Coordinates of C-alpha atoms and ligand atoms in Angstrom, one line a residue:
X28 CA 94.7 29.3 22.9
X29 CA 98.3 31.5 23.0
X30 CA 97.3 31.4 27.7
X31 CA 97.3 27.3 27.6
X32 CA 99.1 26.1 30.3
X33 CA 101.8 24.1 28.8
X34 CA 104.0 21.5 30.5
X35 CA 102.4 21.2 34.0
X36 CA 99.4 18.8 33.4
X37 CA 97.8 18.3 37.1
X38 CA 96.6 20.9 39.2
X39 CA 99.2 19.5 42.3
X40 CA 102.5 20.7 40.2
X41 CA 101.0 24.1 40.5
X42 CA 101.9 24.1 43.9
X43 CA 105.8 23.0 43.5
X44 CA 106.2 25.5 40.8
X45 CA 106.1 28.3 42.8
X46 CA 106.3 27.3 46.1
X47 CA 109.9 28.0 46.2
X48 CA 109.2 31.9 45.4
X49 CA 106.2 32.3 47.8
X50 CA 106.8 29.3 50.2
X51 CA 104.1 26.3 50.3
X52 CA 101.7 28.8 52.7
X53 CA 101.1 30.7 50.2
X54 CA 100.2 29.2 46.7
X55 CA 96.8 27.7 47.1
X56 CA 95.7 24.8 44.6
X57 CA 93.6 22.4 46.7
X58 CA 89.8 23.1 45.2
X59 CA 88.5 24.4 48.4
X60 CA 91.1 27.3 48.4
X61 CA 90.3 28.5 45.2
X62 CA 86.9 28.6 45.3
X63 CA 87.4 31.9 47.3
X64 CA 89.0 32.8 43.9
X65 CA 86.6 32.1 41.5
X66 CA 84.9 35.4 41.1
X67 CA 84.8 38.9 42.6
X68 CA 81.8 40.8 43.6
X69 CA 80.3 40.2 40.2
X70 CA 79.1 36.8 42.1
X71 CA 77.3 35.6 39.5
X72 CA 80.5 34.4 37.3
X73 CA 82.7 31.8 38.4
X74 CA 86.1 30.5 36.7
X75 CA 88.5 28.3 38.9
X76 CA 92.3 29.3 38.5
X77 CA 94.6 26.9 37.7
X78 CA 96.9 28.0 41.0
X79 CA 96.5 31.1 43.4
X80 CA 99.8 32.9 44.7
X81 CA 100.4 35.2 47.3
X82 CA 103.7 36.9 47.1
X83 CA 104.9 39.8 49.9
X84 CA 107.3 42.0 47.9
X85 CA 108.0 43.2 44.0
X86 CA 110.5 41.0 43.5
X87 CA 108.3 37.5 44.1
X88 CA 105.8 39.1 42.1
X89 CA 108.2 39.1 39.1
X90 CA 109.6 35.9 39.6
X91 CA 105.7 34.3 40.1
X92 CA 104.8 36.5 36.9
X93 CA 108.2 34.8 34.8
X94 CA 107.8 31.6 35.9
X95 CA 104.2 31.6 34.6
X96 CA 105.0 33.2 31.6
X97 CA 108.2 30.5 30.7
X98 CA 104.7 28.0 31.4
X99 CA 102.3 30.0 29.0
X100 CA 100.1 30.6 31.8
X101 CA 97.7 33.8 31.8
X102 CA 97.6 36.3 35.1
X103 CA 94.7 37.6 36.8
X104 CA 95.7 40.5 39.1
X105 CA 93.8 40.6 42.5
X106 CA 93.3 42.8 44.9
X107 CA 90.4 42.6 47.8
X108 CA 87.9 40.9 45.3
X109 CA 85.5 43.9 45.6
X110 CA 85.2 44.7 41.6
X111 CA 81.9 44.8 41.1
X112 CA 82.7 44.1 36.6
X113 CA 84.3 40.8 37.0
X114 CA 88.1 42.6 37.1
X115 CA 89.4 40.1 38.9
X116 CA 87.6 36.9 37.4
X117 CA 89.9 34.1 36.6
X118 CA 90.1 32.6 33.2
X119 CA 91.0 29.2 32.6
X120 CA 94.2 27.7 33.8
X121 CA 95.2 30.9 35.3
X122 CA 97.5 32.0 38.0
X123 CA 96.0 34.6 40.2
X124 CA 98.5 36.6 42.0
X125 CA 96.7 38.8 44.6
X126 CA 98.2 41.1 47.0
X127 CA 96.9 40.5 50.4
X128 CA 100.1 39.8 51.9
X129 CA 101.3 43.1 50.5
X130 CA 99.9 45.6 53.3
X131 CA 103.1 47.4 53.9
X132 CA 102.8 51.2 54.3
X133 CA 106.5 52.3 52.9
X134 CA 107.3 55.8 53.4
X135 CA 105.5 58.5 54.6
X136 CA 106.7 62.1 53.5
X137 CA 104.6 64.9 55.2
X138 CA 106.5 68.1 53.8
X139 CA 105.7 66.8 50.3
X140 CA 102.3 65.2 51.1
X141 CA 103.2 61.5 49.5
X142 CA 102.5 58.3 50.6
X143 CA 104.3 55.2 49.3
X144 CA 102.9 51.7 49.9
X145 CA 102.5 47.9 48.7
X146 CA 98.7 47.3 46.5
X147 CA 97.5 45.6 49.0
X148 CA 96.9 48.4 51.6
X149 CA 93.2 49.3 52.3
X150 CA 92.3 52.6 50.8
X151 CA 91.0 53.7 54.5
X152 CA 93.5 52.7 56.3
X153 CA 95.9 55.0 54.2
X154 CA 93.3 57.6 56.0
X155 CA 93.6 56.2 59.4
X156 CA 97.3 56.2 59.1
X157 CA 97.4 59.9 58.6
X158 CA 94.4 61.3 60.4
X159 CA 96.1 61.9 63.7
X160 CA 98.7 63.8 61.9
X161 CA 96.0 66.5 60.3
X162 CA 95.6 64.5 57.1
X163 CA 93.5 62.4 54.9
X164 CA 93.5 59.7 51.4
X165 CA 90.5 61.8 49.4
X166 CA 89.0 59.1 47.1
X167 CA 86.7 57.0 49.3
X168 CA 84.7 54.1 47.5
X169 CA 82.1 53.1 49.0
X170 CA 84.1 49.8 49.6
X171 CA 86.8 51.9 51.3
X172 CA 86.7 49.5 54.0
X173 CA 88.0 46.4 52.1
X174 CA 89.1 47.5 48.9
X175 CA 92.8 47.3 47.7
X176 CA 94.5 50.7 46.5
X177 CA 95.7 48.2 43.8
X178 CA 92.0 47.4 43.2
X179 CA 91.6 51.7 42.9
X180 CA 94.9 52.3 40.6
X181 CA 93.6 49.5 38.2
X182 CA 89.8 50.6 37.8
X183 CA 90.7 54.2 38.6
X184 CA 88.0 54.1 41.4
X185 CA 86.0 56.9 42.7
X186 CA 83.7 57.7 45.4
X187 CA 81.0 60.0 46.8
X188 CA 83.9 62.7 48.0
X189 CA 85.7 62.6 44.2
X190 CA 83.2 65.0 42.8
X191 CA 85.3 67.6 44.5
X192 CA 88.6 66.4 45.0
X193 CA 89.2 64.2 41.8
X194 CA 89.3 60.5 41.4
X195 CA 92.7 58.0 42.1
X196 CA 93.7 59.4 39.1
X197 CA 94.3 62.8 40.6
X198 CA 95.4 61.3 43.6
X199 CA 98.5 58.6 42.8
X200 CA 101.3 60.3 41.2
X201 CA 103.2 57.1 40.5
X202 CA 103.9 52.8 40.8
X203 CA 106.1 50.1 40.7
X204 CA 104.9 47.7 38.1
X205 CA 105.8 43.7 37.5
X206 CA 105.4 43.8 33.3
X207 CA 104.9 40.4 31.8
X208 CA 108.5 40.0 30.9
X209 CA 108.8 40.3 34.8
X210 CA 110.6 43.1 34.3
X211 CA 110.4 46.2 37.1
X212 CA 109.3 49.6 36.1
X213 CA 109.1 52.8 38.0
X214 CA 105.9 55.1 36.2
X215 CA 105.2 58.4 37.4
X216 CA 107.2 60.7 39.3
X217 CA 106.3 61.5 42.9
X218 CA 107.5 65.7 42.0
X219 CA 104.5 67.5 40.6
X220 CA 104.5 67.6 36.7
X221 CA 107.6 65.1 35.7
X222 CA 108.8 65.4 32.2
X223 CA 107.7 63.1 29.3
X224 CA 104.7 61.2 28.4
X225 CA 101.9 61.0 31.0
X226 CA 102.3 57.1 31.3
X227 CA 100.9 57.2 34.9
X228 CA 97.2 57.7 33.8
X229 CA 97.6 55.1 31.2
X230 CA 98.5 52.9 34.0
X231 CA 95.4 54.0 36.4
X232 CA 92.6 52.7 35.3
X233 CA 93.8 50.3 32.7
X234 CA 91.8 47.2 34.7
X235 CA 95.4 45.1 35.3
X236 CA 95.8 44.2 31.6
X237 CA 99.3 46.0 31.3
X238 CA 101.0 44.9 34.3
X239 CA 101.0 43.9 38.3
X240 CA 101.3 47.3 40.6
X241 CA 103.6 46.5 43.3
X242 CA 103.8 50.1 45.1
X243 CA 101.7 53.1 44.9
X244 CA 102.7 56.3 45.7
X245 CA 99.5 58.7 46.7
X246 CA 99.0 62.4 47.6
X247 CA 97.7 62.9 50.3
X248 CA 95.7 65.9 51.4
X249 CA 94.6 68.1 54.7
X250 CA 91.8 67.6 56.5
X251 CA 89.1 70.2 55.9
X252 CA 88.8 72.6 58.9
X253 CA 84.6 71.9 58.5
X254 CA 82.5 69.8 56.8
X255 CA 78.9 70.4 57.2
X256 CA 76.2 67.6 56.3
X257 CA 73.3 68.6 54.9
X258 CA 70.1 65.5 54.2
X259 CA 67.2 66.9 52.3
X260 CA 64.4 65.1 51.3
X261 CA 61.8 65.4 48.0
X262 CA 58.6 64.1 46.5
X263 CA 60.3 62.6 43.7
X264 CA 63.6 61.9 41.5
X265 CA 62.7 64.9 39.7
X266 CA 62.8 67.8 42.0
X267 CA 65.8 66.0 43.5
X268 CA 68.0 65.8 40.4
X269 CA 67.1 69.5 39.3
X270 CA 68.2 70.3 42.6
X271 CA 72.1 69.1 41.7
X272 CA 71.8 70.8 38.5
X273 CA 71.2 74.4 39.8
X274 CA 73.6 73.9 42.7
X275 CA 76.5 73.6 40.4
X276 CA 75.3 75.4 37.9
X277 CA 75.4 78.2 40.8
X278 CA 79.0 77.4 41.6
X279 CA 78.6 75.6 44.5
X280 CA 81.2 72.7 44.7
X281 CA 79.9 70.2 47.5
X282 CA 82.6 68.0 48.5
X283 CA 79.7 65.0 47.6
X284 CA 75.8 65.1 46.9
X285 CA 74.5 61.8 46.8
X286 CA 70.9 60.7 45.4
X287 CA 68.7 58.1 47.3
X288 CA 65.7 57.1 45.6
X289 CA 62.6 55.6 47.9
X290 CA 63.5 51.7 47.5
X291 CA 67.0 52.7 48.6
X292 CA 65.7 54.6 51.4
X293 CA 64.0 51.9 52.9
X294 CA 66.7 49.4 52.6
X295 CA 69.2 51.6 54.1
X296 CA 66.6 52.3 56.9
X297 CA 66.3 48.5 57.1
X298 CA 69.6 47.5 57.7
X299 CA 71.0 50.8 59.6
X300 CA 68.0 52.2 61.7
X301 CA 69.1 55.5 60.4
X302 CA 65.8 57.7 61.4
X303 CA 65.2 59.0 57.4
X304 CA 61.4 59.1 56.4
X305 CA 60.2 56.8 54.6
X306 CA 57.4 58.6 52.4
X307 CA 59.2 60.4 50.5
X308 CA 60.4 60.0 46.6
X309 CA 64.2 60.7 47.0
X310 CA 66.4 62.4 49.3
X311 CA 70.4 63.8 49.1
X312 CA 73.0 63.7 51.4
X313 CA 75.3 66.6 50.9
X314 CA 78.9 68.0 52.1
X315 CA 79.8 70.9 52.0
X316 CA 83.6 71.6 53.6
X317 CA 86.5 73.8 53.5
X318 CA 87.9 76.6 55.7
X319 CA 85.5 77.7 58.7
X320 CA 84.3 81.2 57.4
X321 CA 83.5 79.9 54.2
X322 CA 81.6 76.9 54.9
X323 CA 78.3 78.0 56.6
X324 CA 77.6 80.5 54.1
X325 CA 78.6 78.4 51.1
X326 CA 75.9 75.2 52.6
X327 CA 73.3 77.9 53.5
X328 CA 73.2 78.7 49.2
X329 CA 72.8 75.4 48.8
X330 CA 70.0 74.7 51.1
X331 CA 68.0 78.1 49.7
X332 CA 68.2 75.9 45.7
X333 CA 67.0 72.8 47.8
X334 CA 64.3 74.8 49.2
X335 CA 63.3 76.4 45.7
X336 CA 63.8 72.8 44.4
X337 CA 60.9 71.8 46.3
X338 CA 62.5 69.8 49.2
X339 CA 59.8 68.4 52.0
X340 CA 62.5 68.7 54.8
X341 CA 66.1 69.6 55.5
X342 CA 68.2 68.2 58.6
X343 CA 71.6 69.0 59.5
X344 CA 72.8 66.0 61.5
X345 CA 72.2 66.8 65.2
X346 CA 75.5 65.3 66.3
X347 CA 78.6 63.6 65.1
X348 CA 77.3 60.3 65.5
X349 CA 74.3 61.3 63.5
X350 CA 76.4 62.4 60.8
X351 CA 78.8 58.7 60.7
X352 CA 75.8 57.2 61.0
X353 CA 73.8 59.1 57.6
X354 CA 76.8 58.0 55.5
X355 CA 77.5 54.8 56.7
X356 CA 74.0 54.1 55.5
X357 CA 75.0 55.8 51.8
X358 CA 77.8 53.8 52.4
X359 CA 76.4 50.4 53.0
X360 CA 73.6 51.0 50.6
X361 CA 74.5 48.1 48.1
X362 CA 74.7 45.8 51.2
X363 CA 71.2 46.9 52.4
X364 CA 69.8 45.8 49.3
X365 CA 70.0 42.1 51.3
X366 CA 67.6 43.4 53.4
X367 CA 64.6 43.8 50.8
X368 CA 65.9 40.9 48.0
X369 CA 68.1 38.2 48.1
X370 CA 69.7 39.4 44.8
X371 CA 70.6 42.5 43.7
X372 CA 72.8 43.8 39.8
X373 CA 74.9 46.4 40.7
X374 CA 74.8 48.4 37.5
X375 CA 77.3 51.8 36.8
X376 CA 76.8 53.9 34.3
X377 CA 77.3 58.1 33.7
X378 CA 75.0 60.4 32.4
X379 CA 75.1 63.9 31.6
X380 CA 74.2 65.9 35.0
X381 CA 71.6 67.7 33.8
X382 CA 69.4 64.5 32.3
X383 CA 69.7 62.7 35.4
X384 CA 65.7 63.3 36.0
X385 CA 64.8 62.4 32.7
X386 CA 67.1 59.1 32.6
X387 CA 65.8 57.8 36.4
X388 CA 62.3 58.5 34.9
X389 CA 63.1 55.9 31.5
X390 CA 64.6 53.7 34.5
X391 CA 61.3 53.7 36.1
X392 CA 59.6 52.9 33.0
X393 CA 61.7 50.1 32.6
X394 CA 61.0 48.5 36.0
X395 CA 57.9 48.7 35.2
X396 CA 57.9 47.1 31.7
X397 CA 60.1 44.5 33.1
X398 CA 58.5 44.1 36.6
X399 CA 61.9 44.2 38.1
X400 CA 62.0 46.7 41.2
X401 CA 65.2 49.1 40.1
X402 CA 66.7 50.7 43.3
X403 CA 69.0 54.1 42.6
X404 CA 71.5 55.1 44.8
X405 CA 74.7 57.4 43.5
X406 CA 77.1 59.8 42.8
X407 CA 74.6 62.2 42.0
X408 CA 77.2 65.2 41.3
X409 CA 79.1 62.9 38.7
X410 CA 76.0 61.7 37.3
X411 CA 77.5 58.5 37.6
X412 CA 74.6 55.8 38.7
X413 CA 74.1 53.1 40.0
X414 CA 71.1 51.7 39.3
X415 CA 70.3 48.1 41.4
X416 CA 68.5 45.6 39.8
X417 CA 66.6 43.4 42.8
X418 CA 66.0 40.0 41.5
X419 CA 65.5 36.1 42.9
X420 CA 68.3 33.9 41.8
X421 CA 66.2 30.9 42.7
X422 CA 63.4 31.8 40.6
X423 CA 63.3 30.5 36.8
X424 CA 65.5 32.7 34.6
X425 CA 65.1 36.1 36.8
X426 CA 69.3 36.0 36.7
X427 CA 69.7 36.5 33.0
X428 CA 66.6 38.6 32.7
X429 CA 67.8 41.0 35.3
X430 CA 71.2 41.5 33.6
X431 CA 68.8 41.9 30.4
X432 CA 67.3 44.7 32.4
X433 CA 70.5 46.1 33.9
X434 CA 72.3 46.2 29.8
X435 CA 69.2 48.2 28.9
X436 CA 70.2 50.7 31.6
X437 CA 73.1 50.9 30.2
X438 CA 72.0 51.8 26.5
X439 CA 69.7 54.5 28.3
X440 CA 73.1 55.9 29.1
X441 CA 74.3 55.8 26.0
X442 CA 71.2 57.2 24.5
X443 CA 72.1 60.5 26.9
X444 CA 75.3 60.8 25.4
X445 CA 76.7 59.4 28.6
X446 CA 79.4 56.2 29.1
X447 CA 79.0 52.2 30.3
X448 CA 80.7 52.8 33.3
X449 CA 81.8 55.5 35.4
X450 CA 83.5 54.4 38.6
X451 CA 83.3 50.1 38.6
X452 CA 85.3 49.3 35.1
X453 CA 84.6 47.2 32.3
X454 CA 86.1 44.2 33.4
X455 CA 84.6 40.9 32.1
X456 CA 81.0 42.5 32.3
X457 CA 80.8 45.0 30.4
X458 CA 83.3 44.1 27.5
X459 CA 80.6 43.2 25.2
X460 CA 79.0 46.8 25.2
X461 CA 82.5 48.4 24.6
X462 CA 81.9 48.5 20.8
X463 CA 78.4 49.9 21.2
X464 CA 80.5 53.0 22.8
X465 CA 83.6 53.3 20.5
X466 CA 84.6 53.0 16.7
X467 CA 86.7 49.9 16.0
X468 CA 89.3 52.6 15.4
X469 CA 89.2 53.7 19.0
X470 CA 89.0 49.9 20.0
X471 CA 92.7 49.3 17.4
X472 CA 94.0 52.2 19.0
X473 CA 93.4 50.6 22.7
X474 CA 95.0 47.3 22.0
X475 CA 97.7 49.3 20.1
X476 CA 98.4 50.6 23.8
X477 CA 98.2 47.3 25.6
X478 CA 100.7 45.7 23.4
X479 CA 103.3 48.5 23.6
X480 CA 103.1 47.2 27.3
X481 CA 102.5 43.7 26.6
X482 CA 101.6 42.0 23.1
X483 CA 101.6 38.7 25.1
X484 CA 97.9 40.0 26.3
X485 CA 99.4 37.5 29.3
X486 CA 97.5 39.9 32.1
X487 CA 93.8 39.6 32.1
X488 CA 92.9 38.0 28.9
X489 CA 89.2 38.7 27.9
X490 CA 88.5 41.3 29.9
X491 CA 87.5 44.8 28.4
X492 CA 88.0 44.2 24.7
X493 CA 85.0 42.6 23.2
X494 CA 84.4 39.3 21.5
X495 CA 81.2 38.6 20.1
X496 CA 79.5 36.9 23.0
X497 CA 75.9 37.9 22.8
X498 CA 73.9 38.1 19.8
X499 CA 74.3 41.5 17.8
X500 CA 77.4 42.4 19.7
X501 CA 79.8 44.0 17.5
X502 CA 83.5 42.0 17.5
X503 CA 86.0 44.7 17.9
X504 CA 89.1 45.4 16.5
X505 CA 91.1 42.6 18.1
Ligands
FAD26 C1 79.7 47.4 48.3 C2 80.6 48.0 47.3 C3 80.7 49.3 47.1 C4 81.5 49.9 46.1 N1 81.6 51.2 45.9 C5 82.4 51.7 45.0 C6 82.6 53.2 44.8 O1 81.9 53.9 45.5 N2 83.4 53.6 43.9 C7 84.2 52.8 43.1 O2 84.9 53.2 42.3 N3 84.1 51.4 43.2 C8 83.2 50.9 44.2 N4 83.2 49.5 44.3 C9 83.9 48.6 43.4 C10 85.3 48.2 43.9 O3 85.4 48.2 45.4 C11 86.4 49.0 43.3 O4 86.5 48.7 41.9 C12 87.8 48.7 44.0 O5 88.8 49.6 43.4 C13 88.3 47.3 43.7 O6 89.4 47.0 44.5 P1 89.8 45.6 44.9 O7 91.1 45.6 45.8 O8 88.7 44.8 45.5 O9 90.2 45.0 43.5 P2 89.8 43.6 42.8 O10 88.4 43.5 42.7 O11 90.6 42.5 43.4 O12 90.4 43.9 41.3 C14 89.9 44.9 40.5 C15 90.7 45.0 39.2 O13 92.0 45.5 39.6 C16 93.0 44.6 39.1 N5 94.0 44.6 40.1 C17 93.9 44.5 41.4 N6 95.1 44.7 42.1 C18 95.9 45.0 41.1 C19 97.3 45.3 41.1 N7 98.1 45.3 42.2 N8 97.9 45.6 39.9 C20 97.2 45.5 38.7 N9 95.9 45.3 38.7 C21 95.3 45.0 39.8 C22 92.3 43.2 39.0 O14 92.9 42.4 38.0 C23 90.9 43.7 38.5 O15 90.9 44.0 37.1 C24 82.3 49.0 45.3 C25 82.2 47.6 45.5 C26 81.4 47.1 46.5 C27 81.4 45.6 46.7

C-alpha cells in the first residue's frame, strides 16, 4: 500500500513524533482516545487511526502534514465529526488531524461583508458573532450547531435556507490550505470576481482529498428586515410536493420550504412537543423574508397555491417562540428519529423538483416491499432528500439490509435523472455508486484534478473514487 506507515512500528512512537509540533496534550494515541476517532456520523463504520493530532494554527498543520508524509502516513482531515458519508472515517495507520483547537475568528471586515477564520469555527457561531451587528452566515445545516465550517468548505454543505441564498459555495470566497508537500497556499480572493481559474470551487466541496483548509474567508450577509413562517399541512406527499412545484414555478422564491412526511411528524412531535397534528400525510414549513412591504404579499401568494394544493390547515406561528420552536423541530428531525427506533440511515439524494411526488411514492413502495419504515424529511425546494431508513441494529442482519434499502433509494434517484447526493457528500459511503452516476471518462478526469493537487492521493485515501467493493459495482478509472 503507497499510505503504509513506514519506520514507526508501535503505536506509542506516534505520540513522540509529533508531540514536539502540537505538544504531548494534543496528539492522542492511547486506544481510548481514538475511539472518539473511529468514525463520524456514519456510525456504523469504524477504522482506528494510527495517531490523532490537534494542531492550533497553519503552520503546525504543515509541519504535522510533512512529518507524516517524510513517514508515508495517509491524512484524514476532521472537522466536528458530523459527516453523515463517512468523510472523516480513518483508514488504516492514519493520522487524523482535526481542527477543534482551531476556533479562532480572525478578522472581521463589515464594509466589505467578509469574515476570516480558522476551520474549526462552528458555522452558527459565525452568525452569533455578527447578529448584534445587523448580520448573518446564510448556509445553515441542520448540524449548524456543531458542525465545522471546515466540515461545510469540504462537503460544500447546505441547508434548509440555501435554496434561496446559495450553498457554502456561494458563500466562502477564499482559504488557506496545508497541500501534502506541506506547502501553504492562499485560493480565492476575498474581492468579488478575482482573475484566473476559479480554483476556489474546486476546493469547496472536494471532501478533504486535495488539501487541509486552515482559514476560511466567508461573505457574510444582512439580516432580512422580515421573515414570515408559514406551516401548512396535507393529506399526503402528493398534494404537498405539487404544492413546491407551482410555488416556484410561480416565482415565488421562499427563503426555505421544507417537507415532513407523517413518520417524521410524529418523531419530531415526540422529542420536541411541538403542537403539529398528527393525522395528517405531510406538512411544509416555509419562509418567506426580505424587505417589510414585500414580504406579506409575497407569503400570502404562496399560501393561496397551498390552499389550491389542497392543504388541511395553515398556521402562521403565533409568536417568536413558536416559530424557534417549529424549526428547531425540522432541525432536530434526524435526532428525533431516536425517539421511534433505535437506528436510523440517513440517506441524501436529489431529484428533479417536479418528481418529488412520484419518487416519495416508489419510496413508499419500497418500505413496503422491504418492511422497513422509510421516514422523509428535506430540503423540499432543492429536491434534495433525505430519506431515513428506521432499523434495529440488534436484530439479525436489519444493518446491511437497511443500507440495501437505503442504495435502492439512491438508484430511484438516479432513475429521475437526479444525483447520489445532494448536500452530505460521497465520502466513504457512497463511493461505490459513483460510477453508476458518471462515465469512467468523467471519473479519469476527477482524479486528473486530485493529482494536479496531490498525486500522492496522501489526503483521504478511498474515499469518493470507487473500487469494486460490492458485487456489480463498476471499478472506476483509478
Ligand atoms: C443531525 C445532522 C444534520 C445534518 N444536516 C445537514 C444539512 O442540513 N446540510 C448539510 O449539508 N449537511 C448536514 N449534515 C452533515 C454534516 O453536518 C455536514 O457535512 C458538515 O459540513 C460536516 O462538518 P464537520 O465539521 O462535522 O466535518 P467532518 O464530519 O469532520 O468532516 C467532513 C469532511 O470534511 C473533511 N474536512 C473537515 N475539515 C476539513 C478541513 N479543515 N480541511 C479539509 N477537509 C476537511 C473531512 O475529511 C471529511 O471528508 C448533518 C449532519 C447531522 C449529524
Amino acid at each position: 500500500m503507497p499510505w503504509a506507515w513506514v519506520g514507526i512500528e508501535a503505536r506509542e512512537c506516534a505520540a513522540t513524533v509529533f508531540e514536539d509540533i502540537v505538544g504531548a496534550a494534543h496528539c492522542i494515541t492511547d486506544p481510548a482516545g481514538l475511539r472518539v476517532y473511529e468514525c463520524d456520523g456514519l456510525t456504523g463504520t469504524r477504522v482506528r487511526p494510527a495517531a490523532v493530532v490537534l494542531p492550533a494554527t497553519t503552520d503546525e498543520v504543515a509541519r504535522c502534514v510533512r512529518r507524516a508524509r517524510q513517514r508515508g502516513m495517509p491524512i484524514v482531515p476532521r472537522g466536528s465529526g458530523t459527516g453523515l458519508s463517512g468523510g472523516a472515517l480513518p483508514v488504516e495507520g492514519a493520522l487524523v488531524v482535526g481542527t477543534a483547537r482551531m476556533r479562532a475568528i480572525l478578522s472581521v471586515d463589515l464594509e466589505n461583508q467578509r469574515m476570516r477564520v480558522q476551520p474549526g469555527v462552528i458555522n452558527l457561531d459565525i452568525s452569533k458573532h455578527l447578529s448584534p451587528l445587523g448580520y448573518y452566515y446564510a448556509p445553515d445545516p441542520s448540524s449548524q450547531s456543531v458542525c465545522s465550517i471546515g466540515g461545510n468548505v469540504a462537503e460544500n454543505s447546505g441547508g434548509a435556507h440555501c435554496l434561496k441564498y446559495g450553498f457554502t459555495v456561494n458563500h466562502v470566497v477564499a482559504v488557506t490550505m496545508v497541500l501534502a508537500s506541506g506547502d501553504v497556499v492562499e485560493i480565492g480572493s476575498a474581492i468579488a470576481d478575482p482573475i484566473g481559474y476559479d480554483l476556489i470551487s474546486v476546493v469547496i466541496g472536494s471532501e478533504g482529498f486535495l488539501g487541509i483548509v486552515t482559514e476560511v474567508v466567508v461573505r457574510f450577509l444582512r439580516k432580512p428586515e422580515k421573515t414570515r413562517t408559514v406551516f401548512a399541512t396535507f393529506p399526503s406527499t402528493d398534494e404537498a410536493g405539487e404544492a413546491v412545484s407551482q410555488i416556484i414555478a410561480a416565482g415565488i422564491v421562499p427563503a426555505a420550504i421544507e417537507m415532513m412526511d407523517a413518520l417524521a411528524i410524529e418523531a419530531i412531535v415526540a422529542a420536541t412537543h411541538v403542537d403539529w397534528p398528527l393525522d395528517v400525510g405531510a406538512a411544509l414549513l416555509m419562509d418567506v423574508d426580505g424587505v417589510e412591504a414585500e414580504v406579506d404579499e409575497t407569503a400570502e401568494s404562496a399560501i393561496a397555491i397551498l390552499r389550491g394544493c389542497g392543504s388541511i390547515e395553515i398556521r402562521d406561528p403565533r409568536s417568536e417562540s413558536e416559530r424557534a420552536l417549529m424549526w428547531k423541530g425540522r432541525k432536530g428531525a434526524f435526532a428525533a428519529m431516536g425517539r421511534i427506533s433505535p437506528n436510523y440511515y440517513v440517506q441524501d439524494g436529489v431529484i428533479p423538483r417536479s418528481d418529488i411526488a412520484r419518487v416519495l411514492r416508489e419510496i413508499a413502495e419500497l418500505s413496503e416491499r422491504s418492511g422497513f419504515r422509510i421516514a422523509n424529511v428535506f430540503h423540499a425546494g432543492d429536491g434534495n432528500l433525505h430519506p431515513l431508513v428506521l432499523y434495529d441494529a440488534r436484530s439479525g442482519d436489519e444493518s446491511e439490509r437497511a443500507e440495501r434499502v437505503a442504495s435502492q433509494i439512491l438508484r430511484i434517484c438516479l432513475k429521475y435523472g437526479g444525483s447520489i447526493t445532494g448536500e452530505h457528500g460521497v465520502g466513504a459511503d457512497k463511493a461505490a455508486y459513483m460510477g453508476e452516476m458518471f462515465t469512467d471518462d468523467d471519473l479519469e478526469t476527477m482524479h486528473y484534478v486530485q493529482c494536479a493537487f496531490d498525486a500522492t492521493q496522501a489526503f483521504n485515501p478511498t474515499k469518493v473514487f470507487p473500487s469494486p467493493r460490492l458485487c456489480g459495482d463498476r471499478a472506476g478509472a483509478r
